[in-house]
């Protein structure tokens, strides 16, 4: 079996349109080369995104309110309905090739859920799946949403984990199946350092998807763009 290189980019806060363009660029690269996968970890400014199942509704806020609050709206090609992204929320965009041995959409989504459930356990939060729904849930509500797009078995879009998220923004949308939402901060009763959560997401992603942390040095460094980058191999 071939080895895949995983490059993790910790990008900080990135405008949604810029992150979308980066995903498309990396998607084309992965489709063409199939030797390097990517995991992008970042935050977005306030934005509502409408997935393929949203049918152009689900945002309750008026255009004027959106403008005053500085909230952008994007119609995109991921699965799912409407969701919110904003400060205090960690976004994970895996751009990875599922060929040849992981060509199963349902397995991929379950694996992403597994990454998130393991990460919640690292912070003593009991999280779980709910049959028939996508995402990761707790007894207090949904803590992470998942919406993916797959082209020629290369993934884009991904997951949104509420860490220190201002949950009031969810009042302006009908999120996914309308289930209640929560955050790590609300569950634990205190803010959580985003970098600590990113650390655990990286390690759990590498574990679930079979990347070897010892095959190549994994100490984070700054690349020429000033972005934190970590690389490891898939066995």
mmCIF file of C-alpha atoms in Angstrom:
data_model
loop_
_atom_site.group_PDB
_atom_site.id
_atom_site.type_symbol
_atom_site.label_atom_id
_atom_site.label_comp_id
_atom_site.label_asym_id
_atom_site.label_seq_id
_atom_site.Cartn_x
_atom_site.Cartn_y
_atom_site.Cartn_z
ATOM 1 C CA UNK A 1 0.000 0.000 0.000
ATOM 2 C CA UNK A 2 1.303 3.482 -0.827
ATOM 3 C CA UNK A 3 2.158 5.949 1.907
ATOM 4 C CA UNK A 4 0.318 9.275 2.111
ATOM 5 C CA UNK A 5 1.845 12.391 3.581
ATOM 6 C CA UNK A 6 -0.457 14.445 5.828
ATOM 7 C CA UNK A 7 0.228 18.168 6.080
ATOM 8 C CA UNK A 8 -1.611 19.945 8.900
ATOM 9 C CA UNK A 9 -2.004 23.699 8.504
ATOM 10 C CA UNK A 10 -3.097 25.735 11.537
ATOM 11 C CA UNK A 11 -4.237 28.934 9.867
ATOM 12 C CA UNK A 12 -5.819 31.052 12.599
ATOM 13 C CA UNK A 13 -8.754 33.230 11.560
ATOM 14 C CA UNK A 14 -9.451 33.107 7.813
ATOM 15 C CA UNK A 15 -12.238 34.683 5.760
ATOM 16 C CA UNK A 16 -14.642 32.052 4.480
ATOM 17 C CA UNK A 17 -14.105 32.875 0.817
ATOM 18 C CA UNK A 18 -10.334 32.631 1.202
ATOM 19 C CA UNK A 19 -10.616 29.228 2.893
ATOM 20 C CA UNK A 20 -12.960 28.033 0.145
ATOM 21 C CA UNK A 21 -10.452 29.061 -2.514
ATOM 22 C CA UNK A 22 -7.622 27.303 -0.665
ATOM 23 C CA UNK A 23 -9.653 24.100 -0.433
ATOM 24 C CA UNK A 24 -10.311 24.162 -4.184
ATOM 25 C CA UNK A 25 -6.626 24.690 -4.883
ATOM 26 C CA UNK A 26 -5.602 21.806 -2.630
ATOM 27 C CA UNK A 27 -8.411 19.595 -3.963
ATOM 28 C CA UNK A 28 -7.024 19.941 -7.483
ATOM 29 C CA UNK A 29 -3.534 19.153 -6.249
ATOM 30 C CA UNK A 30 -4.623 16.034 -4.358
ATOM 31 C CA UNK A 31 -6.694 14.773 -7.312
ATOM 32 C CA UNK A 32 -3.707 15.187 -9.610
ATOM 33 C CA UNK A 33 -0.912 13.875 -7.387
ATOM 34 C CA UNK A 34 -2.492 11.593 -4.705
ATOM 35 C CA UNK A 35 0.644 11.749 -2.548
ATOM 36 C CA UNK A 36 -0.093 14.489 0.015
ATOM 37 C CA UNK A 37 -3.252 14.972 2.090
ATOM 38 C CA UNK A 38 -4.121 18.116 4.045
ATOM 39 C CA UNK A 39 -5.918 18.976 7.268
ATOM 40 C CA UNK A 40 -6.738 22.674 7.633
ATOM 41 C CA UNK A 41 -7.575 23.906 11.156
ATOM 42 C CA UNK A 42 -8.868 27.456 11.478
ATOM 43 C CA UNK A 43 -11.545 29.883 12.633
ATOM 44 C CA UNK A 44 -13.902 31.978 10.511
ATOM 45 C CA UNK A 45 -15.400 35.423 11.048
ATOM 46 C CA UNK A 46 -19.198 35.288 11.431
ATOM 47 C CA UNK A 47 -20.738 33.463 8.462
ATOM 48 C CA UNK A 48 -23.803 31.366 7.629
ATOM 49 C CA UNK A 49 -23.318 28.631 5.042
ATOM 50 C CA UNK A 50 -26.117 26.977 3.075
ATOM 51 C CA UNK A 51 -25.507 23.378 2.048
ATOM 52 C CA UNK A 52 -27.130 21.479 -0.798
ATOM 53 C CA UNK A 53 -30.176 20.537 1.321
ATOM 54 C CA UNK A 54 -30.944 24.094 2.491
ATOM 55 C CA UNK A 55 -33.083 25.000 -0.572
ATOM 56 C CA UNK A 56 -32.240 28.684 -0.033
ATOM 57 C CA UNK A 57 -33.994 28.937 3.306
ATOM 58 C CA UNK A 58 -33.058 28.447 6.929
ATOM 59 C CA UNK A 59 -31.548 31.895 7.569
ATOM 60 C CA UNK A 60 -34.040 33.805 9.707
ATOM 61 C CA UNK A 61 -32.106 37.074 9.907
ATOM 62 C CA UNK A 62 -32.991 39.887 7.522
ATOM 63 C CA UNK A 63 -30.498 41.217 5.004
ATOM 64 C CA UNK A 64 -30.259 44.425 7.026
ATOM 65 C CA UNK A 65 -29.503 42.568 10.256
ATOM 66 C CA UNK A 66 -26.868 40.450 8.512
ATOM 67 C CA UNK A 67 -25.221 43.612 7.223
ATOM 68 C CA UNK A 68 -25.265 45.308 10.638
ATOM 69 C CA UNK A 69 -23.835 42.242 12.360
ATOM 70 C CA UNK A 70 -21.183 41.733 9.688
ATOM 71 C CA UNK A 71 -22.409 38.213 8.879
ATOM 72 C CA UNK A 72 -21.653 36.836 5.418
ATOM 73 C CA UNK A 73 -23.798 34.180 3.714
ATOM 74 C CA UNK A 74 -22.420 31.568 1.309
ATOM 75 C CA UNK A 75 -24.218 28.917 -0.754
ATOM 76 C CA UNK A 76 -21.841 25.975 -1.058
ATOM 77 C CA UNK A 77 -21.645 22.404 -2.365
ATOM 78 C CA UNK A 78 -21.277 20.503 0.905
ATOM 79 C CA UNK A 79 -23.996 18.209 2.222
ATOM 80 C CA UNK A 80 -26.406 19.334 4.924
ATOM 81 C CA UNK A 81 -28.488 22.431 5.473
ATOM 82 C CA UNK A 82 -27.622 25.746 7.157
ATOM 83 C CA UNK A 83 -24.892 26.169 9.747
ATOM 84 C CA UNK A 84 -23.016 28.938 11.513
ATOM 85 C CA UNK A 85 -19.270 29.545 11.706
ATOM 86 C CA UNK A 86 -17.610 32.170 13.841
ATOM 87 C CA UNK A 87 -14.931 33.073 16.384
ATOM 88 C CA UNK A 88 -14.325 30.506 19.106
ATOM 89 C CA UNK A 89 -15.275 27.638 16.803
ATOM 90 C CA UNK A 90 -12.635 25.321 15.345
ATOM 91 C CA UNK A 91 -13.173 24.453 11.705
ATOM 92 C CA UNK A 92 -11.514 21.360 10.276
ATOM 93 C CA UNK A 93 -11.223 20.972 6.509
ATOM 94 C CA UNK A 94 -9.660 17.625 5.543
ATOM 95 C CA UNK A 95 -8.580 17.587 1.897
ATOM 96 C CA UNK A 96 -7.672 13.933 1.631
ATOM 97 C CA UNK A 97 -7.764 11.146 -0.933
ATOM 98 C CA UNK A 98 -9.987 8.236 0.085
ATOM 99 C CA UNK A 99 -8.621 6.075 -2.737
ATOM 100 C CA UNK A 100 -8.026 3.234 -2.966
ATOM 101 C CA UNK A 101 -8.966 1.674 0.374
ATOM 102 C CA UNK A 102 -11.413 4.144 1.997
ATOM 103 C CA UNK A 103 -13.909 4.780 -0.821
ATOM 104 C CA UNK A 104 -16.967 4.809 1.425
ATOM 105 C CA UNK A 105 -18.758 8.108 2.172
ATOM 106 C CA UNK A 106 -20.560 6.797 5.252
ATOM 107 C CA UNK A 107 -17.355 5.385 6.682
ATOM 108 C CA UNK A 108 -15.618 8.721 6.114
ATOM 109 C CA UNK A 109 -18.318 10.654 7.996
ATOM 110 C CA UNK A 110 -18.274 8.107 10.839
ATOM 111 C CA UNK A 111 -14.478 8.443 11.013
ATOM 112 C CA UNK A 112 -14.767 12.233 11.329
ATOM 113 C CA UNK A 113 -17.318 11.715 14.102
ATOM 114 C CA UNK A 114 -14.878 9.316 15.783
ATOM 115 C CA UNK A 115 -12.129 11.970 15.674
ATOM 116 C CA UNK A 116 -14.452 14.453 17.368
ATOM 117 C CA UNK A 117 -15.767 12.005 19.967
ATOM 118 C CA UNK A 118 -12.209 11.055 20.935
ATOM 119 C CA UNK A 119 -11.298 14.732 21.196
ATOM 120 C CA UNK A 120 -14.257 15.395 23.486
ATOM 121 C CA UNK A 121 -13.190 12.480 25.679
ATOM 122 C CA UNK A 122 -9.744 14.081 26.001
ATOM 123 C CA UNK A 123 -11.521 16.967 27.767
ATOM 124 C CA UNK A 124 -13.755 14.688 29.881
ATOM 125 C CA UNK A 125 -16.831 15.393 27.771
ATOM 126 C CA UNK A 126 -19.050 12.425 26.949
ATOM 127 C CA UNK A 127 -20.051 12.731 23.302
ATOM 128 C CA UNK A 128 -21.889 10.355 21.009
ATOM 129 C CA UNK A 129 -23.646 9.804 17.693
ATOM 130 C CA UNK A 130 -27.413 9.832 17.263
ATOM 131 C CA UNK A 131 -28.841 7.304 14.824
ATOM 132 C CA UNK A 132 -30.082 8.997 11.682
ATOM 133 C CA UNK A 133 -28.284 12.288 12.345
ATOM 134 C CA UNK A 134 -24.851 13.527 11.327
ATOM 135 C CA UNK A 135 -22.505 15.217 13.778
ATOM 136 C CA UNK A 136 -21.464 14.792 17.394
ATOM 137 C CA UNK A 137 -23.856 15.250 20.300
ATOM 138 C CA UNK A 138 -23.783 15.539 24.077
ATOM 139 C CA UNK A 139 -26.497 15.404 26.729
ATOM 140 C CA UNK A 140 -26.700 19.214 26.447
ATOM 141 C CA UNK A 141 -26.952 19.379 22.658
ATOM 142 C CA UNK A 142 -24.972 19.118 19.443
ATOM 143 C CA UNK A 143 -21.363 20.202 19.863
ATOM 144 C CA UNK A 144 -20.031 19.582 16.337
ATOM 145 C CA UNK A 145 -21.526 19.711 12.850
ATOM 146 C CA UNK A 146 -20.257 17.833 9.801
ATOM 147 C CA UNK A 147 -20.835 18.583 6.125
ATOM 148 C CA UNK A 148 -18.637 17.149 3.389
ATOM 149 C CA UNK A 149 -18.138 17.215 -0.354
ATOM 150 C CA UNK A 150 -16.322 14.456 -2.256
ATOM 151 C CA UNK A 151 -15.022 14.734 -5.818
ATOM 152 C CA UNK A 152 -13.182 11.795 -7.389
ATOM 153 C CA UNK A 153 -12.785 10.451 -3.837
ATOM 154 C CA UNK A 154 -11.049 13.604 -2.593
ATOM 155 C CA UNK A 155 -12.754 15.367 0.314
ATOM 156 C CA UNK A 156 -13.423 19.036 1.018
ATOM 157 C CA UNK A 157 -15.401 20.926 3.671
ATOM 158 C CA UNK A 158 -15.489 19.012 6.960
ATOM 159 C CA UNK A 159 -16.449 19.781 10.571
ATOM 160 C CA UNK A 160 -17.195 22.686 12.905
ATOM 161 C CA UNK A 161 -16.559 22.184 16.633
ATOM 162 C CA UNK A 162 -18.069 24.658 19.085
ATOM 163 C CA UNK A 163 -15.357 25.430 21.639
ATOM 164 C CA UNK A 164 -15.916 28.978 22.955
ATOM 165 C CA UNK A 165 -18.576 29.835 20.389
ATOM 166 C CA UNK A 166 -21.171 32.575 20.933
ATOM 167 C CA UNK A 167 -24.213 30.339 20.570
ATOM 168 C CA UNK A 168 -26.645 33.252 20.197
ATOM 169 C CA UNK A 169 -25.857 33.338 16.469
ATOM 170 C CA UNK A 170 -27.660 30.022 16.070
ATOM 171 C CA UNK A 171 -30.891 31.862 16.927
ATOM 172 C CA UNK A 172 -30.807 33.375 13.425
ATOM 173 C CA UNK A 173 -30.822 30.064 11.542
ATOM 174 C CA UNK A 174 -32.627 26.732 11.463
ATOM 175 C CA UNK A 175 -29.534 24.610 11.953
ATOM 176 C CA UNK A 176 -29.386 21.186 10.305
ATOM 177 C CA UNK A 177 -32.287 19.183 11.770
ATOM 178 C CA UNK A 178 -33.175 21.904 14.288
ATOM 179 C CA UNK A 179 -31.528 20.152 17.240
ATOM 180 C CA UNK A 180 -30.223 22.240 20.183
ATOM 181 C CA UNK A 181 -26.546 23.245 20.102
ATOM 182 C CA UNK A 182 -23.939 23.596 22.825
ATOM 183 C CA UNK A 183 -20.224 24.265 23.217
ATOM 184 C CA UNK A 184 -17.277 22.914 25.148
ATOM 185 C CA UNK A 185 -17.251 26.149 27.155
ATOM 186 C CA UNK A 186 -20.892 25.744 28.163
ATOM 187 C CA UNK A 187 -20.423 22.102 29.147
ATOM 188 C CA UNK A 188 -17.209 22.648 31.123
ATOM 189 C CA UNK A 189 -18.134 26.006 32.599
ATOM 190 C CA UNK A 190 -15.005 27.790 31.394
ATOM 191 C CA UNK A 191 -13.232 28.812 28.205
ATOM 192 C CA UNK A 192 -10.925 26.278 26.565
ATOM 193 C CA UNK A 193 -7.653 27.154 24.850
ATOM 194 C CA UNK A 194 -8.216 26.630 21.131
ATOM 195 C CA UNK A 195 -4.641 25.496 20.531
ATOM 196 C CA UNK A 196 -5.083 22.682 23.060
ATOM 197 C CA UNK A 197 -8.183 21.446 21.240
ATOM 198 C CA UNK A 198 -6.385 21.681 17.885
ATOM 199 C CA UNK A 199 -3.532 19.586 19.323
ATOM 200 C CA UNK A 200 -5.939 16.789 20.232
ATOM 201 C CA UNK A 201 -7.840 17.043 16.931
ATOM 202 C CA UNK A 202 -4.565 16.590 15.039
ATOM 203 C CA UNK A 203 -3.510 13.551 17.049
ATOM 204 C CA UNK A 204 -6.928 11.910 16.882
ATOM 205 C CA UNK A 205 -7.208 12.573 13.150
ATOM 206 C CA UNK A 206 -3.835 10.933 12.557
ATOM 207 C CA UNK A 207 -4.848 7.955 14.703
ATOM 208 C CA UNK A 208 -8.284 7.357 13.160
ATOM 209 C CA UNK A 209 -7.079 7.792 9.569
ATOM 210 C CA UNK A 210 -3.877 5.800 10.048
ATOM 211 C CA UNK A 211 -1.164 8.415 9.657
ATOM 212 C CA UNK A 212 2.133 7.562 11.306
ATOM 213 C CA UNK A 213 3.377 10.289 13.625
ATOM 214 C CA UNK A 214 6.868 8.765 13.698
ATOM 215 C CA UNK A 215 7.501 8.279 9.979
ATOM 216 C CA UNK A 216 8.567 11.892 9.520
ATOM 217 C CA UNK A 217 9.445 14.588 12.110
ATOM 218 C CA UNK A 218 6.213 16.157 13.365
ATOM 219 C CA UNK A 219 7.387 19.186 15.297
ATOM 220 C CA UNK A 220 5.316 22.127 14.109
ATOM 221 C CA UNK A 221 7.225 24.798 12.234
ATOM 222 C CA UNK A 222 6.332 28.013 10.437
ATOM 223 C CA UNK A 223 6.305 27.846 6.673
ATOM 224 C CA UNK A 224 7.103 30.805 4.416
ATOM 225 C CA UNK A 225 3.556 32.147 4.773
ATOM 226 C CA UNK A 226 3.836 32.172 8.572
ATOM 227 C CA UNK A 227 1.430 29.261 9.004
ATOM 228 C CA UNK A 228 1.944 26.480 11.522
ATOM 229 C CA UNK A 229 2.556 23.274 9.566
ATOM 230 C CA UNK A 230 2.970 19.689 10.707
ATOM 231 C CA UNK A 231 3.594 16.678 8.488
ATOM 232 C CA UNK A 232 3.272 12.939 9.056
ATOM 233 C CA UNK A 233 2.814 9.843 6.905
ATOM 234 C CA UNK A 234 -0.047 7.403 6.384
ATOM 235 C CA UNK A 235 0.915 3.742 6.455
#
